[in-house]
């Protein structure tokens, strides 16, 4: 049977099965000097609060859980916790609560001898002046008794004054500490508010907006927020505001932060981050996909860059190329073979992208497996249906689509081949140089999208490629949103 060693406590393991008992802490001498000193101080405090006369602790000496605020002692290094030592129902054998602890924590202050003697001399001087010569003579006949009484009176008065001064000093110290804690608490709350990515904290910090979202200014961010705010729903129970949901998604697109990292930043769970991301991406896709549009012929003619006018006149409509995004390795052998790219030597998905001569993205296909060739994607992506008779398409050597484009009475311009030739003629070299000079712009656009939105430069999870019914895959929505934001916020070429 285990019993509690606190005086007056009758708890034991037989009578109180639901009560826990904790041994008196020992001194840890093998864990460093700091741990040894801390454990020694904790053991001394426990013994002082047990407050038993001539108490010698043994390994079987226990303190029950009724003497702890939380029902159990705290961790050794958590010295500020109220249960670092037991503090409830501490009645010692002398009948006084906490006497040993107060004697340890606040040593009794004794009046200094010089102060007492000075007070004693002043009292004696007043008595001498008030009582006259007869009284002085009488006091001199029995100096011992009067001196002792006066000295005791002065000591009692001084002790009373010292006790009041000590109490006042402690109260003043407590008030000062309380005020300091309140000030520190307000300061920490202000610092915490500035760390949160809310509308108020981002309003005057353009650098933070550009770093986290990729948008050029707070005004652009607010335009985007006001444009989609009505479509954002509260179907997911979370503490985030609509503005914070948008910022979370932009941060994930911009830097590809892990979901757990975003959960720590916004104070939510990882599953909430995942659900919020998918939900907001769907809203952004629906609201922003109209920013990728095929321009009219008159719009292209009004803003045609000089470089294109010099080399190809006013007939260039689109510059096309394909870009690939790495994905996780599928478990299905069929999917693994369809997404394997011999060019990247990795499992990828491929998109056909088209830009106008002015540098804006005018076409983006759906995702195809990395194994699909460029010709098949072009003929089945819907690009040819947008062409008008007389349009020029600039493309790389891999786009062998002259026949398909010719059926639309349009023309595709690609660099010359050296296949079957020793070298290119001077005319072919010059034509190839002109084409390469303008086709590089589509590579710049692809590089801009990749650099601005890091999620397209990392491996995409397989879950983003899975679709249900007619639902568009999440990766298609992500790629479309990144291209739309690029159209909104920047221009690669100057007209």
Coordinates of C-alpha atoms in Angstrom, one line a residue:
X1 CA 0.0 0.0 0.0
X2 CA 1.3 3.5 -0.9
X3 CA 0.4 6.4 1.3
X4 CA 0.7 10.2 0.7
X5 CA 3.4 11.8 2.9
X6 CA 1.6 15.2 3.2
X7 CA 0.6 15.8 6.8
X8 CA -3.2 15.4 7.2
X9 CA -3.7 13.7 3.9
X10 CA -5.2 10.2 4.3
X11 CA -5.1 9.1 0.6
X12 CA -3.7 5.6 -0.1
X13 CA -3.6 3.2 -3.0
X14 CA -6.1 0.7 -1.3
X15 CA -8.7 3.2 -0.2
X16 CA -8.4 5.6 -3.2
X17 CA -7.8 3.5 -6.4
X18 CA -8.4 6.5 -8.7
X19 CA -5.7 8.6 -7.1
X20 CA -2.1 8.7 -8.5
X21 CA 1.0 8.9 -6.4
X22 CA 4.3 10.5 -7.4
X23 CA 7.7 9.9 -5.9
X24 CA 9.8 12.8 -4.5
X25 CA 12.2 14.0 -7.3
X26 CA 15.8 12.8 -7.1
X27 CA 18.9 14.7 -8.0
X28 CA 20.1 13.9 -11.5
X29 CA 23.8 14.0 -11.4
X30 CA 24.5 12.3 -14.8
X31 CA 22.8 14.8 -17.1
X32 CA 24.9 17.9 -16.8
X33 CA 25.5 20.6 -14.2
X34 CA 22.5 22.6 -15.1
X35 CA 20.1 19.6 -14.8
X36 CA 21.7 18.6 -11.5
X37 CA 21.2 22.1 -10.0
X38 CA 17.6 22.3 -11.3
X39 CA 16.7 18.9 -10.0
X40 CA 18.3 19.7 -6.6
X41 CA 16.3 22.9 -6.3
X42 CA 13.1 21.1 -7.2
X43 CA 13.8 18.4 -4.6
X44 CA 14.5 21.0 -1.9
X45 CA 11.2 22.8 -2.8
X46 CA 9.3 19.5 -2.6
X47 CA 10.7 18.7 0.9
X48 CA 10.0 22.3 2.1
X49 CA 6.4 22.0 1.0
X50 CA 6.0 18.6 2.6
X51 CA 6.8 20.5 5.9
X52 CA 7.2 17.5 8.3
X53 CA 9.5 17.6 11.3
X54 CA 12.5 15.4 11.1
X55 CA 11.3 14.0 7.7
X56 CA 13.7 11.6 6.0
X57 CA 12.4 10.7 2.4
X58 CA 12.7 7.2 1.1
X59 CA 12.1 5.7 -2.4
X60 CA 8.6 4.8 -1.1
X61 CA 7.7 8.4 -0.1
X62 CA 4.9 9.5 -2.4
X63 CA 2.7 12.6 -2.9
X64 CA -0.8 12.1 -4.2
X65 CA -2.4 13.8 -7.2
X66 CA -4.8 15.9 -5.0
X67 CA -1.9 18.3 -4.2
X68 CA -1.3 19.2 -7.9
X69 CA -3.5 21.7 -9.9
X70 CA -3.4 19.5 -13.0
X71 CA -3.3 16.2 -11.1
X72 CA 0.4 15.4 -11.9
X73 CA 3.8 17.1 -11.6
X74 CA 5.1 19.0 -14.6
X75 CA 8.3 18.3 -16.6
X76 CA 11.6 19.0 -14.8
X77 CA 12.7 21.8 -17.1
X78 CA 9.3 23.5 -17.0
X79 CA 10.1 25.4 -13.9
X80 CA 7.5 28.1 -14.4
X81 CA 4.6 25.6 -14.4
X82 CA 2.5 25.7 -11.2
X83 CA 2.8 22.0 -10.7
X84 CA 6.6 22.0 -10.8
X85 CA 6.1 21.3 -7.1
X86 CA 2.9 20.4 -5.3
X87 CA 1.0 23.5 -4.1
X88 CA -2.5 22.4 -2.9
X89 CA -3.6 21.4 0.7
X90 CA -0.2 21.9 2.3
X91 CA -0.7 21.8 6.0
X92 CA 2.4 20.9 8.0
X93 CA 2.7 19.5 11.5
X94 CA 2.9 23.0 13.0
X95 CA -0.6 23.7 11.6
X96 CA 0.5 26.6 9.4
X97 CA 0.2 26.5 5.6
X98 CA 3.3 27.1 3.6
X99 CA 5.5 28.3 6.6
X100 CA 8.5 26.3 5.4
X101 CA 8.1 27.5 1.9
X102 CA 7.7 31.1 2.9
X103 CA 10.8 30.8 5.0
X104 CA 12.7 29.4 2.1
X105 CA 11.4 31.8 -0.6
X106 CA 11.2 35.0 1.5
X107 CA 13.8 35.1 4.3
X108 CA 12.8 37.1 7.3
X109 CA 14.1 40.6 7.3
X110 CA 15.7 41.7 10.6
X111 CA 16.1 45.3 11.6
X112 CA 19.6 46.6 11.4
X113 CA 21.2 47.4 14.7
X114 CA 22.1 50.9 13.8
X115 CA 18.6 51.8 12.8
X116 CA 17.1 50.4 16.0
X117 CA 19.7 52.2 18.2
X118 CA 19.1 55.5 16.4
X119 CA 15.3 55.1 17.0
X120 CA 16.0 54.2 20.6
X121 CA 18.1 57.3 21.1
X122 CA 15.4 59.6 19.6
X123 CA 12.7 58.1 21.9
X124 CA 15.0 58.6 24.9
X125 CA 15.7 62.2 24.0
X126 CA 11.9 63.0 23.7
X127 CA 11.2 61.3 27.1
X128 CA 14.0 63.3 28.7
X129 CA 12.6 66.6 27.4
X130 CA 9.0 65.8 28.4
X131 CA 9.5 64.4 31.9
X132 CA 11.9 67.0 33.4
X133 CA 14.7 66.6 35.9
X134 CA 12.7 64.6 38.5
X135 CA 11.8 62.0 36.0
X136 CA 15.3 61.9 34.7
X137 CA 16.6 61.2 38.2
X138 CA 14.0 58.5 38.7
X139 CA 14.9 56.9 35.4
X140 CA 18.5 56.9 36.3
X141 CA 17.8 55.0 39.6
X142 CA 16.4 52.1 37.5
X143 CA 18.1 52.4 34.1
X144 CA 18.0 48.7 33.3
X145 CA 14.3 48.3 33.4
X146 CA 13.4 51.5 31.5
X147 CA 16.1 50.9 28.9
X148 CA 14.9 47.4 28.3
X149 CA 11.3 48.5 28.0
X150 CA 12.2 51.4 25.7
X151 CA 14.4 49.2 23.6
X152 CA 11.6 46.6 23.3
X153 CA 9.1 49.2 22.3
X154 CA 11.4 50.6 19.7
X155 CA 12.1 47.1 18.3
X156 CA 8.4 46.3 18.1
X157 CA 7.6 49.6 16.4
X158 CA 10.5 49.1 14.0
X159 CA 9.5 45.6 13.2
X160 CA 5.9 46.9 12.5
X161 CA 7.3 49.6 10.2
X162 CA 9.6 47.1 8.5
X163 CA 6.8 44.6 7.9
X164 CA 4.5 47.3 6.4
X165 CA 7.4 48.6 4.2
X166 CA 8.2 45.0 3.1
X167 CA 4.5 44.4 2.3
X168 CA 4.3 47.6 0.4
X169 CA 7.5 46.9 -1.5
X170 CA 6.2 43.4 -2.5
X171 CA 2.9 44.8 -3.7
X172 CA 4.7 47.5 -5.7
X173 CA 6.9 44.8 -7.3
X174 CA 3.9 42.7 -8.1
X175 CA 2.1 45.6 -9.7
X176 CA 5.2 46.5 -11.7
X177 CA 5.5 42.9 -12.9
X178 CA 1.9 42.8 -13.8
X179 CA 2.1 46.0 -15.8
X180 CA 5.2 44.7 -17.5
X181 CA 3.5 41.5 -18.4
X182 CA 0.5 43.4 -19.8
X183 CA 2.8 45.5 -21.9
X184 CA 4.7 42.5 -23.2
X185 CA 1.4 40.8 -24.0
X186 CA 0.2 43.7 -26.0
X187 CA 3.5 43.9 -27.8
X188 CA 3.5 40.2 -28.7
X189 CA -0.1 40.5 -29.9
X190 CA 0.9 43.3 -32.2
X191 CA 3.9 41.3 -33.5
X192 CA 1.7 38.3 -34.1
X193 CA -0.8 40.5 -36.0
X194 CA 1.9 41.8 -38.2
X195 CA 3.1 38.2 -39.0
X196 CA -0.4 37.1 -40.1
X197 CA -0.9 37.5 -43.9
X198 CA -4.1 39.5 -43.6
X199 CA -5.5 42.4 -45.6
X200 CA -4.3 45.0 -43.1
X201 CA -0.7 43.7 -42.9
X202 CA -0.3 43.4 -46.7
X203 CA -1.8 46.8 -47.5
X204 CA 1.4 48.8 -47.1
X205 CA 4.0 46.1 -47.9
X206 CA 4.4 45.8 -51.7
X207 CA 7.6 43.7 -51.4
X208 CA 5.8 41.0 -49.4
X209 CA 3.0 40.9 -51.9
X210 CA 5.3 40.4 -54.8
X211 CA 7.3 37.8 -52.9
X212 CA 4.3 35.7 -51.7
X213 CA 1.8 36.1 -54.5
X214 CA 3.8 37.2 -57.6
X215 CA 1.3 40.0 -58.2
X216 CA 2.9 43.4 -58.8
X217 CA 0.9 45.4 -56.1
X218 CA -1.7 45.4 -53.5
X219 CA -4.1 47.1 -55.9
X220 CA -3.8 44.2 -58.3
X221 CA -4.4 41.7 -55.5
X222 CA -7.5 43.6 -54.4
X223 CA -8.8 43.7 -58.0
X224 CA -8.4 39.9 -58.2
X225 CA -10.0 39.4 -54.8
X226 CA -13.0 41.6 -55.6
X227 CA -13.4 39.7 -58.9
X228 CA -13.7 36.3 -57.3
X229 CA -15.0 37.2 -53.8
X230 CA -18.7 36.5 -54.7
X231 CA -17.9 33.0 -55.9
X232 CA -15.9 32.0 -52.8
X233 CA -18.1 30.0 -50.4
X234 CA -17.8 29.0 -46.8
X235 CA -18.5 25.3 -47.4
X236 CA -15.2 24.4 -45.6
X237 CA -15.3 25.2 -41.9
X238 CA -12.1 27.1 -41.2
X239 CA -10.9 30.2 -39.4
X240 CA -9.5 31.7 -42.5
X241 CA -11.2 34.7 -44.2
X242 CA -11.9 34.7 -48.0
X243 CA -8.9 37.0 -48.5
X244 CA -6.6 34.6 -46.6
X245 CA -7.8 31.7 -48.7
X246 CA -6.9 33.5 -51.8
X247 CA -3.4 34.4 -50.4
X248 CA -2.9 30.8 -49.3
X249 CA -3.6 29.5 -52.9
X250 CA -1.4 32.2 -54.5
X251 CA 1.5 31.3 -52.1
X252 CA 1.2 27.6 -53.0
X253 CA 1.2 28.5 -56.7
X254 CA 4.1 30.9 -56.3
X255 CA 6.5 28.9 -54.1
X256 CA 5.0 25.4 -54.0
X257 CA 5.0 25.5 -50.2
X258 CA 4.2 22.1 -48.7
X259 CA 0.7 21.8 -47.2
X260 CA 2.1 21.2 -43.7
X261 CA 4.1 24.4 -43.9
X262 CA 1.0 26.4 -45.0
X263 CA -0.9 24.8 -42.1
X264 CA 1.6 26.1 -39.6
X265 CA 1.6 29.6 -41.2
X266 CA -2.1 30.0 -41.1
X267 CA -2.8 28.0 -37.9
X268 CA -5.1 25.3 -39.6
X269 CA -4.8 21.6 -40.3
X270 CA -3.2 20.1 -43.3
X271 CA -6.4 18.6 -44.6
X272 CA -8.0 22.0 -44.4
X273 CA -5.2 23.5 -46.5
X274 CA -5.7 20.8 -49.2
X275 CA -9.5 21.2 -49.4
X276 CA -9.1 25.0 -49.4
X277 CA -6.6 24.9 -52.3
X278 CA -8.7 22.6 -54.5
X279 CA -11.9 24.7 -53.8
X280 CA -10.3 28.1 -54.5
X281 CA -8.4 26.8 -57.6
X282 CA -11.7 25.7 -59.1
X283 CA -13.1 29.2 -58.5
X284 CA -10.0 30.9 -60.0
X285 CA -10.2 28.6 -63.0
X286 CA -13.9 29.4 -63.7
X287 CA -13.5 33.1 -63.3
X288 CA -10.1 33.6 -65.0
X289 CA -10.1 31.2 -67.9
X290 CA -11.6 33.9 -70.1
X291 CA -8.3 35.8 -69.9
X292 CA -6.8 33.3 -72.4
X293 CA -8.6 34.2 -75.6
X294 CA -8.0 34.1 -79.3
X295 CA -7.7 37.7 -80.6
X296 CA -9.4 39.1 -83.7
X297 CA -7.3 39.8 -86.8
X298 CA -7.9 43.6 -86.5
X299 CA -6.6 43.6 -82.9
X300 CA -3.4 41.8 -84.0
X301 CA -2.8 44.3 -86.8
X302 CA -3.1 47.3 -84.5
X303 CA -0.5 46.1 -82.1
X304 CA 1.9 44.0 -84.3
X305 CA 5.5 44.4 -83.1
X306 CA 8.0 45.9 -85.6
X307 CA 10.1 42.8 -85.7
X308 CA 7.3 40.7 -87.0
X309 CA 6.3 43.4 -89.5
X310 CA 9.8 43.4 -91.0
X311 CA 10.2 39.6 -91.3
X312 CA 6.6 38.3 -91.9
X313 CA 4.4 41.3 -92.5
X314 CA 1.1 41.4 -90.7
X315 CA 0.1 37.8 -91.1
X316 CA 1.6 36.1 -88.0
X317 CA -1.2 35.0 -85.8
X318 CA 0.3 32.7 -83.2
X319 CA 3.6 31.2 -82.1
X320 CA 3.2 27.7 -80.7
X321 CA 5.4 25.3 -78.6
X322 CA 4.9 22.5 -76.1
X323 CA 6.1 22.4 -72.6
X324 CA 6.2 19.5 -70.1
X325 CA 5.6 19.3 -66.4
X326 CA 7.0 16.5 -64.2
X327 CA 4.6 14.3 -62.4
X328 CA 4.9 11.5 -59.8
X329 CA 5.5 8.0 -61.2
X330 CA 2.1 6.4 -61.7
X331 CA 1.6 2.9 -60.2
X332 CA -0.3 1.7 -63.3
X333 CA 2.0 0.4 -66.0
X334 CA -0.3 1.8 -68.8
X335 CA -0.3 5.3 -67.3
X336 CA 3.4 5.0 -66.7
X337 CA 4.1 4.2 -70.4
X338 CA 1.8 7.0 -71.7
X339 CA 3.4 9.7 -69.5
X340 CA 7.0 8.7 -70.1
X341 CA 8.9 11.4 -72.0
X342 CA 12.0 10.3 -73.9
X343 CA 13.0 13.9 -74.2
X344 CA 12.9 14.6 -70.4
X345 CA 13.6 11.0 -69.3
X346 CA 10.9 11.3 -66.8
X347 CA 7.1 10.9 -66.4
X348 CA 5.5 14.1 -67.6
X349 CA 2.4 15.7 -68.9
X350 CA 2.6 18.0 -72.0
X351 CA 0.7 21.1 -72.9
X352 CA 0.5 23.0 -76.2
X353 CA 0.8 26.7 -75.6
X354 CA 0.3 29.5 -78.1
X355 CA 1.2 33.2 -77.8
X356 CA 0.4 36.2 -79.8
X357 CA 3.2 38.4 -81.4
X358 CA 2.6 40.8 -78.5
X359 CA 3.5 38.2 -76.0
X360 CA 0.2 37.3 -74.3
X361 CA -0.9 33.7 -74.1
X362 CA -3.8 33.1 -76.5
X363 CA -4.1 29.3 -76.4
X364 CA -3.6 26.5 -73.9
X365 CA -4.5 22.9 -74.6
X366 CA -5.6 20.3 -72.1
X367 CA -2.9 17.9 -70.6
X368 CA -1.5 15.1 -72.7
X369 CA 0.8 12.3 -71.7
X370 CA 4.5 13.0 -72.2
X371 CA 4.8 10.3 -74.8
X372 CA 2.4 12.1 -77.2
X373 CA 4.2 13.8 -80.1
X374 CA 3.7 17.5 -80.9
X375 CA 1.9 16.9 -84.2
X376 CA -0.8 14.7 -82.6
X377 CA -1.4 17.3 -79.8
X378 CA -1.7 20.2 -82.3
X379 CA -4.2 18.3 -84.6
X380 CA -6.4 17.2 -81.7
X381 CA -6.2 20.2 -79.3
X382 CA -8.6 22.5 -81.2
X383 CA -6.0 25.0 -82.3
X384 CA -6.6 24.4 -86.1
X385 CA -10.3 25.3 -85.7
X386 CA -9.3 28.8 -84.6
X387 CA -7.2 29.6 -87.7
X388 CA -8.4 31.8 -90.6
X389 CA -7.3 31.7 -94.2
X390 CA -3.9 33.4 -94.7
X391 CA -2.8 33.1 -91.1
X392 CA 0.9 32.3 -90.3
X393 CA 1.9 30.0 -87.5
X394 CA 5.5 30.0 -86.2
X395 CA 6.7 26.7 -84.7
X396 CA 9.7 24.6 -84.0
X397 CA 11.1 21.8 -86.1
X398 CA 9.1 19.1 -84.3
X399 CA 5.8 20.5 -85.6
X400 CA 5.3 18.6 -88.9
X401 CA 1.8 20.0 -89.4
X402 CA 2.1 21.6 -92.8
X403 CA -0.7 19.4 -94.3
X404 CA -3.1 19.9 -91.4
X405 CA -2.6 23.6 -91.4
X406 CA -2.9 23.7 -95.2
X407 CA -6.4 22.4 -95.0
X408 CA -7.3 25.6 -93.2
X409 CA -5.7 27.7 -96.0
X410 CA -3.1 28.8 -93.4
X411 CA 0.7 28.3 -93.4
X412 CA 3.1 27.1 -90.8
X413 CA 6.7 28.5 -90.7
X414 CA 9.4 26.3 -89.2
X415 CA 13.2 26.4 -89.3
X416 CA 14.9 24.6 -92.2
X417 CA 16.1 21.0 -91.8
X418 CA 19.6 19.7 -92.6
X419 CA 18.3 16.2 -93.1
X420 CA 19.7 14.9 -96.4
X421 CA 21.7 18.0 -96.9
X422 CA 25.4 18.7 -96.3
X423 CA 24.6 22.3 -95.2
X424 CA 21.9 24.9 -95.5
X425 CA 21.9 27.5 -98.3
X426 CA 22.5 31.1 -97.5
X427 CA 18.8 31.9 -98.0
X428 CA 17.8 29.1 -95.7
X429 CA 20.2 30.2 -93.1
X430 CA 18.9 33.7 -93.2
X431 CA 15.2 32.5 -93.0
X432 CA 16.0 30.2 -90.1
X433 CA 17.7 33.1 -88.2
X434 CA 14.6 35.3 -88.7
X435 CA 12.3 32.5 -87.4
X436 CA 14.5 31.7 -84.5
X437 CA 14.7 35.4 -83.6
X438 CA 11.0 35.6 -83.0
X439 CA 10.2 32.1 -81.9
X440 CA 12.4 32.5 -78.9
X441 CA 9.6 34.7 -77.4
X442 CA 7.4 31.6 -76.7
X443 CA 10.3 30.1 -74.8
X444 CA 10.5 33.3 -72.8
X445 CA 6.8 33.1 -71.9
X446 CA 7.1 29.5 -70.8
X447 CA 10.1 30.3 -68.7
X448 CA 8.3 33.2 -67.2
X449 CA 5.3 31.1 -66.2
X450 CA 7.6 28.4 -64.7
X451 CA 9.8 30.9 -62.8
X452 CA 6.8 32.9 -61.5
X453 CA 4.8 29.9 -60.3
X454 CA 7.1 27.3 -58.7
X455 CA 4.4 24.7 -58.5
X456 CA 4.9 24.0 -62.3
X457 CA 8.6 23.3 -61.7
X458 CA 8.1 20.6 -59.1
X459 CA 6.6 17.1 -59.3
X460 CA 2.8 17.2 -59.5
X461 CA 1.0 14.7 -57.3
X462 CA -0.9 12.0 -59.1
X463 CA -4.1 13.0 -57.2
X464 CA -4.1 16.3 -59.3
X465 CA -4.3 14.3 -62.5
X466 CA -7.3 12.1 -61.5
X467 CA -10.7 13.2 -62.8
X468 CA -14.2 12.2 -61.9
X469 CA -16.7 12.1 -64.8
X470 CA -16.5 15.3 -66.8
X471 CA -14.6 17.2 -64.1
X472 CA -11.4 18.9 -65.3
X473 CA -8.3 17.7 -63.6
X474 CA -6.8 19.9 -60.9
X475 CA -3.5 20.1 -62.8
X476 CA -5.3 21.6 -65.9
X477 CA -6.9 24.2 -63.6
X478 CA -3.6 25.0 -62.0
X479 CA -1.8 25.5 -65.3
X480 CA -4.7 27.6 -66.7
X481 CA -4.8 29.8 -63.6
X482 CA -1.0 30.4 -63.8
X483 CA -1.2 31.4 -67.5
X484 CA -4.2 33.7 -66.8
X485 CA -2.4 35.4 -63.9
X486 CA 0.7 35.8 -66.2
X487 CA -1.6 37.5 -68.8
X488 CA -3.1 39.8 -66.1
X489 CA 0.1 40.9 -64.5
X490 CA 3.0 41.0 -66.9
X491 CA 4.0 41.3 -70.6
X492 CA 7.1 39.5 -71.9
X493 CA 7.4 41.6 -75.1
X494 CA 7.1 45.3 -75.6
X495 CA 5.1 46.3 -78.7

